[in-house]
Every structure is written in structure tokens, then in C-alpha cells.
XYZ file of C-alpha atoms in Angstrom:
707
model
C 17.062 188.985 97.245
C 13.685 187.142 96.066
C 12.650 190.207 93.835
C 16.256 190.198 92.231
C 15.927 186.424 91.591
C 12.509 186.725 90.239
C 13.513 189.472 87.567
C 16.575 187.618 86.457
C 15.547 184.000 86.451
C 11.830 183.846 86.172
C 9.349 185.144 83.725
C 8.567 184.209 80.019
C 11.028 182.926 77.494
C 11.291 186.210 76.002
C 11.902 187.870 79.185
C 14.555 185.345 80.112
C 16.151 186.176 76.705
C 16.114 189.844 77.298
C 17.749 189.268 80.611
C 20.548 186.949 79.050
C 21.207 189.424 76.338
C 21.455 192.458 78.952
C 23.809 190.647 81.063
C 26.019 189.641 77.971
C 26.196 193.325 76.699
C 27.205 194.501 80.278
C 29.987 191.807 80.163
C 31.074 192.826 76.796
C 31.266 196.558 77.677
C 33.152 195.792 80.797
C 35.771 193.664 79.128
C 36.112 196.568 76.435
C 36.613 199.086 79.078
C 38.750 197.099 81.459
C 40.225 194.104 79.274
C 43.072 193.150 82.041
C 42.512 191.529 85.428
C 44.845 193.853 87.043
C 43.341 193.987 90.631
C 40.987 191.805 92.872
C 38.264 194.386 92.471
C 38.112 194.164 88.711
C 38.676 190.484 88.833
C 35.491 190.121 91.199
C 33.257 191.919 88.868
C 34.688 190.019 85.742
C 33.841 186.725 87.574
C 30.470 187.701 88.800
C 29.505 188.861 85.131
C 30.913 185.628 83.647
C 29.157 183.281 86.067
C 25.920 185.415 85.924
C 25.953 185.283 82.062
C 26.512 181.451 82.078
C 23.402 181.188 84.519
C 20.960 183.616 82.482
C 21.773 181.869 79.328
C 21.257 178.447 80.932
C 17.945 179.349 82.312
C 16.929 180.363 79.022
C 18.477 177.246 77.217
C 17.107 174.978 79.557
C 13.460 175.307 78.529
C 14.321 174.342 75.001
C 16.203 171.205 76.259
C 13.462 170.098 78.363
C 10.852 170.018 75.496
C 13.371 167.857 73.569
C 14.029 165.311 76.178
C 11.652 162.711 74.648
C 14.448 162.391 72.152
C 17.633 162.234 74.192
C 19.794 160.969 71.403
C 19.286 164.261 69.440
C 20.513 166.312 72.475
C 23.509 164.037 72.738
C 24.383 164.528 68.954
C 24.046 168.385 69.583
C 26.488 167.980 72.405
C 28.996 166.139 70.235
C 28.737 169.024 67.755
C 29.505 171.621 70.436
C 32.321 169.619 72.041
C 33.785 169.297 68.782
C 33.199 173.291 68.373
C 34.979 173.739 71.759
C 38.018 171.627 70.645
C 38.137 173.653 67.451
C 38.030 176.887 69.348
C 40.838 175.557 71.965
C 42.999 174.574 69.084
C 42.755 177.742 67.225
C 43.029 179.905 70.155
C 46.085 178.265 71.636
C 47.942 178.669 68.712
C 46.808 182.285 68.345
C 47.664 183.229 72.101
C 51.016 181.313 71.913
C 51.913 183.360 68.832
C 50.587 186.609 70.134
C 53.061 186.637 73.021
C 55.748 186.640 70.480
C 54.373 189.496 68.440
C 51.142 191.204 67.743
C 50.661 192.582 64.254
C 46.913 193.501 64.395
C 45.394 196.438 66.100
C 44.968 195.934 69.629
C 41.115 196.621 69.355
C 40.562 194.182 66.707
C 42.551 191.509 68.691
C 40.572 192.354 71.826
C 37.103 191.941 69.950
C 38.348 188.793 68.392
C 39.280 187.381 71.748
C 35.950 188.364 73.374
C 34.059 186.858 70.490
C 35.998 183.617 71.022
C 35.152 183.488 74.689
C 31.615 184.352 74.157
C 31.418 181.391 71.777
C 32.867 179.061 74.540
C 30.278 180.572 77.056
C 27.574 179.638 74.726
C 28.663 176.210 74.013
C 29.501 175.550 77.836
C 25.933 176.807 78.704
C 24.207 174.525 76.112
C 26.311 171.502 76.859
C 25.735 172.096 80.458
C 22.036 172.293 80.132
C 22.018 169.224 78.109
C 23.985 167.333 80.862
C 21.630 168.518 83.493
C 18.441 167.516 81.513
C 19.865 163.991 80.938
C 20.792 163.909 84.661
C 17.192 164.749 85.763
C 15.300 162.673 82.926
C 13.289 159.455 84.036
C 14.721 159.607 87.582
C 12.265 158.243 90.184
C 13.787 160.339 92.928
C 14.633 164.039 92.669
C 18.373 164.304 91.924
C 18.652 168.101 92.544
C 20.178 167.968 95.907
C 23.419 166.146 94.626
C 23.306 168.081 91.402
C 22.945 171.628 92.942
C 25.784 170.535 95.410
C 27.837 169.967 92.427
C 27.198 173.364 90.905
C 27.947 174.896 94.042
C 31.462 173.262 94.585
C 31.901 173.886 90.955
C 31.576 177.461 91.589
C 33.298 177.883 94.937
C 36.403 175.827 93.448
C 36.591 178.138 90.477
C 36.308 181.347 92.499
C 38.754 179.999 95.015
C 41.050 179.488 92.304
C 40.677 183.000 91.112
C 41.043 185.032 94.224
C 42.879 182.820 96.740
C 45.550 180.905 94.862
C 48.870 182.119 94.211
C 49.123 184.267 90.951
C 51.659 184.428 88.103
C 52.297 187.234 85.855
C 52.617 186.721 81.999
C 53.503 189.387 79.436
C 50.702 192.050 78.564
C 49.534 190.869 75.069
C 46.895 193.518 74.555
C 49.282 196.271 73.925
C 53.082 196.803 72.792
C 53.935 198.543 76.131
C 55.553 196.680 78.932
C 53.361 195.166 81.468
C 51.971 191.852 82.848
C 48.628 190.081 83.072
C 47.297 188.455 86.383
C 47.011 184.669 85.935
C 46.540 181.641 88.304
C 49.374 179.072 88.978
C 47.340 175.851 89.514
C 50.634 173.883 90.324
C 51.303 175.802 93.254
C 47.804 175.419 94.826
C 47.159 174.851 98.643
C 45.583 171.919 100.439
C 42.299 173.873 100.479
C 42.216 174.068 96.757
C 42.940 170.295 96.196
C 40.393 169.417 98.912
C 37.634 171.457 97.007
C 38.752 169.927 93.768
C 38.592 166.397 95.254
C 34.883 166.959 96.556
C 33.905 168.471 93.272
C 35.249 165.551 91.415
C 33.488 163.227 93.863
C 30.195 165.130 93.104
C 30.899 164.971 89.447
C 31.152 161.078 89.676
C 28.076 160.801 91.772
C 25.925 162.833 89.403
C 27.522 160.770 86.384
C 25.394 157.813 87.489
C 22.139 159.448 86.688
C 21.479 157.330 83.608
C 18.202 156.165 84.213
C 16.917 157.325 80.924
C 19.020 154.584 78.975
C 16.564 152.004 79.868
C 13.715 153.726 78.118
C 15.150 153.786 74.704
C 14.942 150.897 72.215
C 17.649 148.585 71.228
C 18.441 150.405 67.962
C 19.011 153.469 69.886
C 21.096 151.803 72.442
C 23.449 150.559 69.834
C 23.617 154.123 68.295
C 24.125 155.492 71.750
C 27.317 153.163 72.218
C 29.132 154.951 69.340
C 27.767 158.416 70.157
C 28.787 158.124 73.873
C 32.305 156.949 72.674
C 32.691 160.011 70.437
C 31.723 162.395 73.094
C 33.663 160.641 75.887
C 36.782 160.894 73.716
C 36.092 164.684 72.887
C 35.553 165.421 76.465
C 38.842 163.755 77.503
C 40.720 165.481 74.942
C 39.090 169.004 75.620
C 39.876 168.437 79.421
C 43.536 167.478 78.806
C 44.033 170.466 76.349
C 42.387 172.958 78.805
C 44.410 171.683 81.887
C 47.599 172.080 79.760
C 48.415 175.767 80.629
C 51.248 176.192 78.324
C 48.815 175.512 75.450
C 45.816 177.750 76.355
C 45.765 181.036 78.450
C 41.982 181.357 78.794
C 42.668 182.616 82.421
C 43.831 185.901 80.626
C 40.003 186.486 80.099
C 38.636 184.733 83.218
C 40.321 182.149 85.584
C 36.798 180.999 86.919
C 35.571 180.434 83.315
C 38.735 178.277 82.531
C 38.036 176.101 85.741
C 34.290 175.870 84.820
C 35.175 174.665 81.214
C 37.663 172.057 82.889
C 34.823 170.774 85.229
C 32.565 170.677 82.351
C 34.679 168.522 80.163
C 35.686 166.138 83.139
C 31.960 165.820 83.938
C 31.042 164.895 80.261
C 34.181 162.625 80.004
C 33.102 160.756 83.095
C 29.385 160.810 82.483
C 29.643 159.375 78.928
C 32.174 156.815 79.905
C 29.540 155.514 82.355
C 26.999 155.816 79.840
C 29.060 153.841 77.329
C 29.630 150.816 79.701
C 25.993 151.076 80.887
C 24.636 150.881 77.422
C 26.792 147.977 76.681
C 25.244 146.129 79.750
C 21.817 146.868 78.556
C 22.092 145.382 74.990
C 21.510 141.642 75.945
C 18.188 142.501 77.490
C 17.292 145.289 75.197
C 15.245 143.157 72.840
C 13.222 141.897 75.574
C 12.647 145.255 77.070
C 11.684 146.360 73.836
C 9.156 143.836 73.301
C 7.453 144.454 76.539
C 7.432 148.030 75.712
C 6.102 147.433 72.290
C 3.297 145.107 73.770
C 2.376 147.482 76.403
C 2.227 150.482 74.058
C 0.132 148.372 71.919
C -2.290 147.302 74.596
C -2.770 151.124 75.522
C -3.399 151.817 71.897
C -5.875 149.166 71.425
C -7.564 150.107 74.823
C -7.886 153.735 73.521
C -9.196 152.600 70.241
C -11.730 150.582 71.904
C -13.005 153.702 73.459
C -13.157 155.554 70.277
C -13.806 153.204 67.494
C -16.663 150.330 67.908
C -16.595 148.836 64.497
C -15.333 145.320 65.069
C -13.754 145.026 61.458
C -11.663 148.101 62.026
C -10.529 147.044 65.431
C -9.675 143.538 64.096
C -7.339 145.097 61.570
C -5.367 146.695 64.372
C -5.179 143.653 66.491
C -3.853 141.337 63.817
C -1.252 143.915 62.908
C -0.247 144.389 66.543
C -0.045 140.508 67.108
C 2.308 140.100 64.174
C 4.544 142.841 65.452
C 4.659 141.989 68.901
C 4.793 137.990 68.714
C 7.217 138.251 65.681
C 4.635 136.266 63.508
C 4.514 136.186 59.731
C 0.711 136.098 59.693
C -2.181 136.497 61.749
C -6.227 136.259 61.351
C -9.345 136.056 63.352
C -12.015 133.169 62.768
C -15.367 133.781 64.387
C -18.262 131.151 64.336
C -21.526 132.332 63.329
C -24.565 130.288 62.581
C -22.816 127.151 62.120
C -20.215 128.492 59.964
C -16.810 130.264 60.222
C -16.110 133.960 59.300
C -12.676 135.071 58.725
C -11.617 138.759 59.817
C -8.486 140.860 59.275
C -6.120 138.408 57.416
C -2.695 139.648 57.435
C 0.253 137.719 55.734
C -2.089 134.926 54.655
C -4.622 134.126 51.869
C -8.239 133.336 52.928
C -8.081 129.738 51.333
C -4.879 128.872 53.463
C -6.318 130.349 56.450
C -9.449 128.293 56.147
C -7.422 125.178 55.526
C -5.410 125.601 58.569
C -8.314 126.544 60.690
C -10.304 123.504 59.616
C -7.138 121.271 60.215
C -6.734 122.413 63.795
C -10.525 121.840 64.491
C -10.552 118.409 62.883
C -7.508 117.343 64.899
C -8.796 118.932 68.299
C -5.872 121.165 68.342
C -7.827 124.110 69.722
C -8.519 124.979 73.376
C -11.407 126.985 74.443
C -9.899 127.892 77.813
C -6.132 128.530 76.988
C -3.601 129.451 74.346
C -2.062 126.591 72.404
C 0.815 126.220 70.125
C 0.892 123.647 67.300
C 3.873 122.430 65.317
C 2.364 121.631 61.937
C 5.341 119.488 60.861
C 4.865 116.878 63.209
C 1.165 115.802 61.762
C 1.085 112.953 59.226
C -1.623 114.647 57.108
C 0.325 117.821 56.915
C 0.396 117.428 53.286
C -3.033 118.927 53.217
C -1.552 122.159 54.302
C 0.629 124.654 52.890
C 4.318 124.163 53.533
C 5.184 127.905 54.297
C 3.748 127.875 57.710
C 5.676 125.620 60.321
C 4.041 126.695 63.716
C 0.535 128.209 64.795
C -0.501 129.611 67.993
C -4.110 129.969 68.834
C -5.868 131.686 71.475
C -9.545 131.700 72.204
C -11.951 134.730 72.061
C -14.528 134.973 74.721
C -17.289 137.502 74.872
C -19.739 137.652 77.958
C -18.174 134.316 79.135
C -18.730 132.313 75.676
C -16.417 131.294 73.107
C -16.897 133.100 70.063
C -13.680 132.276 67.910
C -10.096 132.199 67.860
C -7.042 134.637 67.165
C -4.402 132.784 64.968
C -0.626 133.704 64.488
C 1.679 131.644 62.052
C 5.335 131.368 61.558
C 7.274 130.366 58.617
C 10.514 129.660 60.342
C 11.449 126.573 62.319
C 11.497 128.609 65.573
C 8.382 127.747 67.357
C 6.252 130.116 69.497
C 7.731 130.695 73.025
C 5.748 131.267 76.172
C 6.198 135.186 75.834
C 4.945 135.019 72.220
C 1.911 132.760 73.303
C 1.119 135.235 76.107
C 1.215 138.304 73.715
C -1.277 136.507 71.426
C -3.314 135.575 74.379
C -3.446 139.153 75.431
C -4.495 140.494 72.065
C -7.257 137.617 71.814
C -8.744 139.086 74.982
C -8.907 142.437 73.352
C -10.521 140.787 70.330
C -13.064 139.215 72.480
C -13.903 142.388 74.211
C -13.975 144.209 70.935
C -16.528 141.536 69.618
C -18.598 142.068 72.673
C -18.569 145.737 72.388
C -19.628 145.344 68.681
C -22.572 143.248 69.710
C -23.443 145.660 72.657
C -23.175 148.531 70.124
C -25.411 146.729 67.669
C -27.966 145.932 70.587
C -27.828 149.611 71.515
C -28.458 150.838 67.982
C -31.443 148.319 67.752
C -32.693 149.733 70.945
C -32.445 153.325 69.989
C -34.158 152.330 66.909
C -36.933 150.761 68.723
C -37.270 153.696 71.027
C -37.481 156.080 68.071
C -39.969 153.873 66.628
C -42.043 153.725 69.713
C -41.911 157.499 70.120
C -43.131 157.853 66.619
C -45.830 155.105 67.298
C -46.909 157.207 70.430
C -47.035 160.350 68.545
C -49.342 158.715 65.724
C -51.530 157.010 68.497
C -52.081 160.299 70.427
C -52.895 162.160 67.218
C -55.637 159.761 65.942
C -57.371 159.445 69.453
C -60.120 161.895 70.113
C -58.886 164.905 72.046
C -62.166 165.245 73.907
C -65.343 163.281 74.510
C -68.520 164.237 72.848
C -71.160 165.866 75.055
C -75.048 164.577 74.885
C -77.611 165.506 77.617
C -78.714 161.978 77.564
C -75.363 160.410 77.932
C -72.615 160.459 80.521
C -69.656 159.637 78.658
C -66.013 159.151 79.406
C -62.915 157.609 77.813
C -59.594 156.257 79.196
C -56.299 155.499 77.565
C -53.100 154.665 79.373
C -50.433 153.577 76.987
C -47.717 150.923 77.842
C -43.986 151.445 77.441
C -44.218 149.412 74.307
C -46.774 151.056 72.086
C -49.632 148.932 71.457
C -52.524 149.065 68.748
C -55.395 150.249 71.110
C -57.906 152.430 69.339
C -61.120 154.040 70.119
C -63.090 156.879 68.608
C -66.595 158.743 68.236
C -68.436 159.647 65.169
C -71.243 162.196 65.204
C -73.421 160.622 62.585
C -76.160 163.333 62.987
C -77.580 165.193 65.952
C -79.412 161.958 67.089
C -77.015 159.331 66.465
C -73.307 158.746 67.814
C -71.057 156.023 66.548
C -68.611 154.409 68.877
C -65.661 152.411 68.129
C -63.016 150.346 70.308
C -60.407 148.280 68.584
C -57.043 146.477 69.326
C -54.581 145.958 66.449
C -52.397 142.926 66.806
C -48.862 143.553 67.651
C -46.915 146.466 68.873
C -44.629 149.513 67.574
C -44.693 151.565 64.528
C -46.476 149.138 62.248
C -49.471 148.784 64.699
C -49.644 152.426 64.976
C -49.792 153.005 61.342
C -52.579 150.273 60.983
C -54.537 152.367 63.803
C -54.237 155.411 61.599
C -55.741 153.363 58.703
C -58.555 151.885 60.814
C -59.507 155.491 61.932
C -59.678 156.702 58.375
C -61.782 153.596 57.397
C -64.189 153.995 60.262
C -64.502 157.688 59.900
C -65.494 157.318 56.133
C -67.762 154.391 56.534
C -69.581 155.840 59.457
C -71.149 158.254 57.229
C -72.161 155.821 54.723
C -73.393 152.647 56.583
C -76.265 152.817 58.963
C -75.761 149.120 60.312
C -72.650 148.234 62.583
C -72.567 144.802 60.776
C -72.373 146.389 57.219
C -69.775 148.911 58.147
C -67.456 145.931 59.840
C -68.085 143.871 56.683
C -66.911 146.722 54.316
C -63.970 147.495 56.620
C -62.734 143.910 56.596
C -62.871 144.072 52.714
C -60.774 147.187 52.553
C -58.162 145.814 55.069
C -57.560 142.970 52.747
C -55.260 145.067 50.608
C -53.658 147.085 53.527
C -52.435 144.866 56.300
C -50.053 141.919 56.348
C -51.211 138.201 56.735
C -49.783 138.110 60.110
C -51.734 141.252 61.342
C -55.344 141.547 62.599
C -57.756 143.911 64.325
C -60.434 143.137 66.908
C -63.109 145.629 67.166
C -66.701 146.525 68.506
C -68.602 149.176 66.460
C -71.955 150.492 67.734
C -74.433 153.167 67.074
C -76.054 154.832 69.842
C -79.638 156.046 68.740
C -80.499 158.746 71.414
C -84.130 159.168 69.924
C -84.981 155.565 70.028
C -82.781 154.878 73.200
C -81.137 152.051 71.329
C -77.521 150.840 71.214
C -76.887 148.670 68.117
C -73.515 147.005 67.752
C -71.409 144.088 66.247
C -68.379 142.437 67.510
C -65.365 141.346 65.363
C -63.321 138.947 67.792
C -63.004 141.805 70.499
C -63.340 141.591 74.222
C -66.924 141.226 75.512
C -69.067 144.268 76.060
C -70.413 144.498 79.753
C -73.779 145.764 80.208
C -74.946 146.849 83.676
C -78.637 147.287 84.742
C -79.937 147.538 88.428
C -76.149 146.661 89.520
C -76.156 143.524 87.534
C -73.474 143.144 84.974
C -73.847 140.956 81.807
C -71.080 139.892 79.376
C -72.491 140.325 76.039
C -70.343 138.414 73.260
C -72.101 138.285 69.869
C -70.482 136.062 67.176
C -67.698 137.568 65.000
C -63.884 137.038 63.904
C -61.354 139.700 63.960
C -60.829 142.011 60.948
C -58.141 140.754 58.651
C -58.446 137.123 59.614
C -60.668 135.821 56.844
C -61.840 137.716 53.478
C -64.365 135.204 52.611
C -67.931 134.827 53.026
C -67.095 133.119 56.270
C -66.394 136.591 57.920
C -69.785 137.810 57.035
C -71.547 134.670 58.080
C -70.009 134.513 61.468
C -70.738 138.258 62.228
C -73.849 138.821 64.488
C -75.333 142.221 65.268
C -77.273 142.985 68.472
C -79.088 145.747 69.873
C -79.707 146.936 73.614
C -82.817 148.999 74.569
C -81.585 151.453 77.063
C -83.093 152.401 80.413
C -82.193 155.103 82.946
C -78.793 154.411 84.463
C -77.880 151.740 82.137
C -74.102 151.353 81.635
C -72.226 150.052 78.771
C -68.431 149.301 79.234
C -66.016 148.799 76.145
C -62.628 148.101 77.045
C -59.483 146.281 75.548
C -57.655 143.189 76.952
C -54.996 145.474 78.542
C -57.544 145.617 81.620
C -58.319 141.997 82.001
C -54.907 140.740 81.156
C -53.128 142.815 83.397
C -50.942 140.743 85.813
C -49.555 140.947 89.278
C -46.152 139.698 90.604
C -47.705 136.117 90.728
C -48.644 136.298 87.156
C -52.314 136.259 88.100
C -54.608 138.127 85.559
C -57.058 140.757 86.870
C -59.777 138.996 84.928
C -63.296 139.737 83.971
C -64.765 138.839 87.283
C -62.944 141.706 89.254
C -63.904 144.144 86.435
C -67.698 142.995 86.839
C -67.564 143.380 90.432
C -66.216 146.863 90.472
C -68.901 147.935 87.980
C -71.607 146.294 89.951
C -70.584 147.826 93.286
C -70.281 151.400 91.666
C -72.986 151.466 89.221
C -74.542 154.394 91.075
C -71.624 156.448 90.465
C -71.092 158.712 87.578
C -68.646 157.368 84.787
C -65.865 159.718 85.655
C -65.944 158.228 89.234
C -66.495 154.743 88.141
C -63.634 155.028 85.538
C -61.120 156.175 88.257
C -62.274 153.342 90.602
C -61.629 150.720 88.048
C -58.030 152.164 87.257
C -57.361 152.236 90.941
C -58.056 148.748 91.385
C -56.085 147.677 88.363
C -53.176 149.691 89.553
C -53.349 148.230 93.113
C -53.577 144.820 91.618
C -50.425 145.363 89.451
C -48.347 147.388 91.617
C -45.420 145.084 91.575
C -45.610 144.395 87.941
C -44.887 146.488 84.917
C -47.758 147.430 82.286
C -47.132 145.517 79.086
C -50.063 146.530 77.198
C -52.193 149.487 76.392
C -55.223 150.119 78.598
C -58.149 151.495 76.832
C -61.934 151.940 77.981
C -64.950 153.650 77.004
C -67.947 154.058 79.532
C -71.477 155.114 78.601
C -74.282 155.776 81.139
C -77.810 156.390 79.847
C -79.805 159.244 81.467
C -83.423 159.897 80.654
C -84.100 163.595 79.525
C -86.817 165.226 77.463
C -84.129 167.086 75.351
C -82.459 164.857 72.746
C -80.315 167.418 70.950
C -76.700 166.494 70.871
C -73.525 168.356 70.714
C -70.391 166.652 69.589
């Protein structure tokens, strides 16, 4: 049984169509071969094929109906046309059948084919109309109505079959040939108590299922008005068809199938009852239809704006949608947004009003303290004495505050030209859309911040790339020198720079510098500094002269707000001398015999002054090196590192670490310094680059260097 059901009623649409055509062809052939219901067996086969045809076609058509339920009025209009077609068929065939009982002039086969064609048209119309009624009955129902609906179908079939097989039969003349004979028909007037009981139960179930009209609440007022007239037409057609089919002296459809006749009667009765209830239900819905439509429109608008806010981040584009929706939902004539920025008011998305008029009304409301930062407020402009300043076209204004991140940003205004002021429902609608405008404004700000953050991150990434490329990839190696360097960048790229220059095989240039500021600009200045020092290191043998020339070059290269601190020194390996000059940089730490000395020769930063003052204040010093002497160059990222109490690491801690570990090699000393700095700042973030260069002198007989 399950297999049979699967093949007949399930599968793809094309398969369902094939099944429907197959059953129809079998029915057609059966009626051609056995046109008369002359005995119970033939009648049984006939009725099974009729009902099966209706079900397989209904199974096919119901899929199309289901996809059109979002526009129920279109389905109802289709039902009107098919009910009208049924009325036409009934009227024509009633006359034809009544005339044919008197005389048949056409050939028997032609008459038979015509009769079968007419009945197939009725089956098709019945199937579609029934599918529409079923779809409407199920549409928008909170609870599943299938129990009562299926019971109705079962009792309709039982009653129809009972009428075919059990009830007393009448005989009418055989109109399919010219010989004497009779056709088997049903005499419904002589029905038993069982038939009337089944009929009564069926009608009760028809009435119960006729109250499944929940879908009416989901159509708008205009559609409800149209439905009143449409339901009245289909109601009249259904009652007329029901009355005609019930009159056995008008139509002998039972000649073809008594069950089909009864099914058609029940369908017409169901349609008549169903659309009678729809007619009165729709009339009762009309008074509240406008309010429901408005709430529906507001809800739809809120959903649309919510969706747009997740897709569109441009405030001006969203504000256009918000003011348009405000006008539609609140029945306003105009709407606009006013946003306060930098002690002035900017207007957005003006609809139905000119900028000058919007500005005048807004200033009037502000001047008279008619705006509330906490709630929506309705103002009747006609009540104010100085209303002559305003346009006479607007009679009332509703204003709602826009809030973003708990701060008032502006107002959403809506205006009416009619004397009907804004009611509470109108004000609530404006307030709702004002909230969305506030959220859109907040999102726009967050987007702007996000874009700026992304821009800065890209700038920092580029600055880091520049920074890494201009720093030396490895330290030079000399037999008389232990040398190491350390660079730890902060999250925000700073302007730290160090480098080594091999002047010749007995002299090594060393520079450490710090560009003021951070980011890509600082990184580019670093790149320029590298080029300047790399070029000048081969031209100037004295550190002071090099810094003076570097300062002169930078006059046309960096902005006034920028400057560079630096220490540049030359290590003469043959003479065991380190000669250097300082341009406003952190002190040089010199360690000998476990004692650390801060050496701070005079000098101001590069780019701070381009006059003779720079040259006059710049002092050069030299240190005669002995075995195990340590020179430490560093940037302020070390001494200014802070802990969670905002206490700086300072110079003293650095001096102590160098003093206590002066016997260590420079790699170990560098690691020790960084461990101490990291421990000190473990609960704080690093805000500046950390750069350090350590040189330890070692006496050797071989002074040949490699870089």
C-alpha cells in the first residue's frame, strides 16, 4: 500500500503529471468502452477512477497553488473564473441533456465524446477550485487544520459513494443509442436515514472548515475591500451552482458518475459557506484594517532598516531611507534630520521641505525650548505668537532625539500641513525611527573609527617594513671589539635607528638616533637619516662636522614639528679611541672597572635649529679605550619604560645592571638588561621602541677588521 501511494501521489512534479495523465487516459478509455453504469461492478470501477483522477490531479495542482498563496486574492479570482465556467458548463449541458432525452440527431460516438469532454472539464475545474480552498484553509493557521479537513474529505467521499451504491436507483431512458434501454441513476429524494445522517455530518464538517480564514488578517485594507466584492461574487456563483446541480430535473450528471455529481455539490456548498463567512469576516475587519496596516508597515519598515543597517554603513544613504519611512508610517508631509556638529547644525535627508524652511523651523523650536533630549515631543506651531516667522504650510511638528553612545547627537523631525496633529501612535513611530537614525549615526562613527584604525595599522605595517629594511641585518665583526645590537619595536612604530659604517679597515662609524613622533612619517625620516649618515660618514672624519652637515641637509627635508636626536661616533681601532658627538640624545654610558659614568656632551637635536647656535652648542668628546671598557648607546625606550604604577625604569637601574655584569660578554649583558626591563614592565604595555648598542673593547695584537 505504501509503495502504491508513493508511486501515485509522491515524486517530482513531472512524475505527478504523468500519473495524472495516465489515470485520466484509463478513465477515458473505460468510458468509451463502457459508457453506461449498468451494474454495480462497472459502477464501482467508474467511481474509483473518477475519485482517483480528482486526487492525482489535485496532488499535481496543489504544488502550484502553494507557491501562489502569498497572493491569495489572485487565487480567489481564479476560483471566480472557474466557478463561472462550471455555471456555463452546467447551463449548456443541462439544456443538452434535456434535449437529448427527446431526440438524438448526432452520431452516438460524437455525443459520447462531447459528454466525456464536458465532464473532464468539470473534473479539472473541481480539482483546481478544491486545491485553492484547501490552500486558503491551511494558509496562516497557527494550528494544523489537517484533522478536520481530512475528516471532511473522508465524509464527502463516503457520502458520495454511499449515494452511488447503497441508495435506491431510478431508471431513465438510454440516450446513448436509439435502441430501447435505461440508465442507472440515483433517487436522492428517497434516501435513507443513513444517507441523511452522513449528509448532515458532512455539512457540519464543511461549516467547521469554513471558519479557517486566518489569512484575511494578513492582507491590507485595500485588499480587504477588494475581497468583500470578490467573495460576494464567488458566494453567489457557488450558491447558484449548488442549486442548479441539486435540481435533478435540470442536470443528469449522474449519467456519468453519481459520486462526481455529489462531489461537485459538496464543493459548491463548501465554497458558498466558506465565502459567505469570508464576506462577513472581512466586513468586520475593515474598521481595524488601517491600524493593522500601519503596524504592519511600521514593522516591515523596521525590519528593512535593520537589514540595511547590516549592509549599508553610509549614514547619508541610511538617513534617506529613515526619513522616507517616517513620512509613510507617520502620515507626515515632510521629514528631516538635524545633527549638531562643531557648534553648528547639519541637515540630512530633507523630504517634502526646503533647507531654509527646515532650518527656520529647527531654530524656532530650539529658541523656544520646544525640543526634549529624552523623549519625543509634539508641537502645534499655530499656538505661538511669533509663528509669523515660519512658513504657514506646516501646522504641527513632532521631534524625537537621536542618541549615539548615550549622548544626544541631533533630532528627527516630521511635519504635517493638515490641522490633524500627531497622535501617540504617530509619535511612537517617529521615536522608533529616531532610534534607528541614532544607531546609524553611531555605526557611521564606528565605521569611520574602524577605517582610521585600519589606515593606521597599514601605515604602521609599512613603517615597520621600512624600519626593518634600514636597520643593519647583522653586526660587524672586529677582533678588538665585542659588539652587539638590540632592537625591539613597540606596537606603534617609533623612530629609533642605529647603524654601523665601515670607514676603512681601522675605523668603524657608529650611530644611534631617535626621530620624534611615530608612524610612517617617522619611518621615512629614519630612511632619510640613514642615507645622510651613510653618505657623510665617508666624507667627514670628525663626528661634529658630520652632525653639523646632517643638520644643514635636514633643513629642507623635515617639517618644523619634527626633530632627531642622535649620537655619532667613530671608533679608531688602531689608536684605541672612541670620538663622538651628541645631538640632544640620551647620555652615553661608559663603564670601566665596574664603574659606570654618564657622559653627556653638549648638543641640541637635529632639526631644532639651523643657525650658528647648533654648531656653537655641539661639543665633541673622545674616550681612550682600555681592556674591558664598555660603551652603551641606547634610546629613551629603555629608561622611560614604565611599570603599572607609572614608575620609570630610569638611568640608575640601567647603570647598576651594567656595573654588576661588566665582566660578562656583551651578548649576555644585553640579555640581562632586557630581562630586567621586561620584568619591571611585565604588567604594562611597551609604548616606545627599545634600541641599544653595546661595544666592549678587547686588546689584541691584530687590528685588521671585517665588516
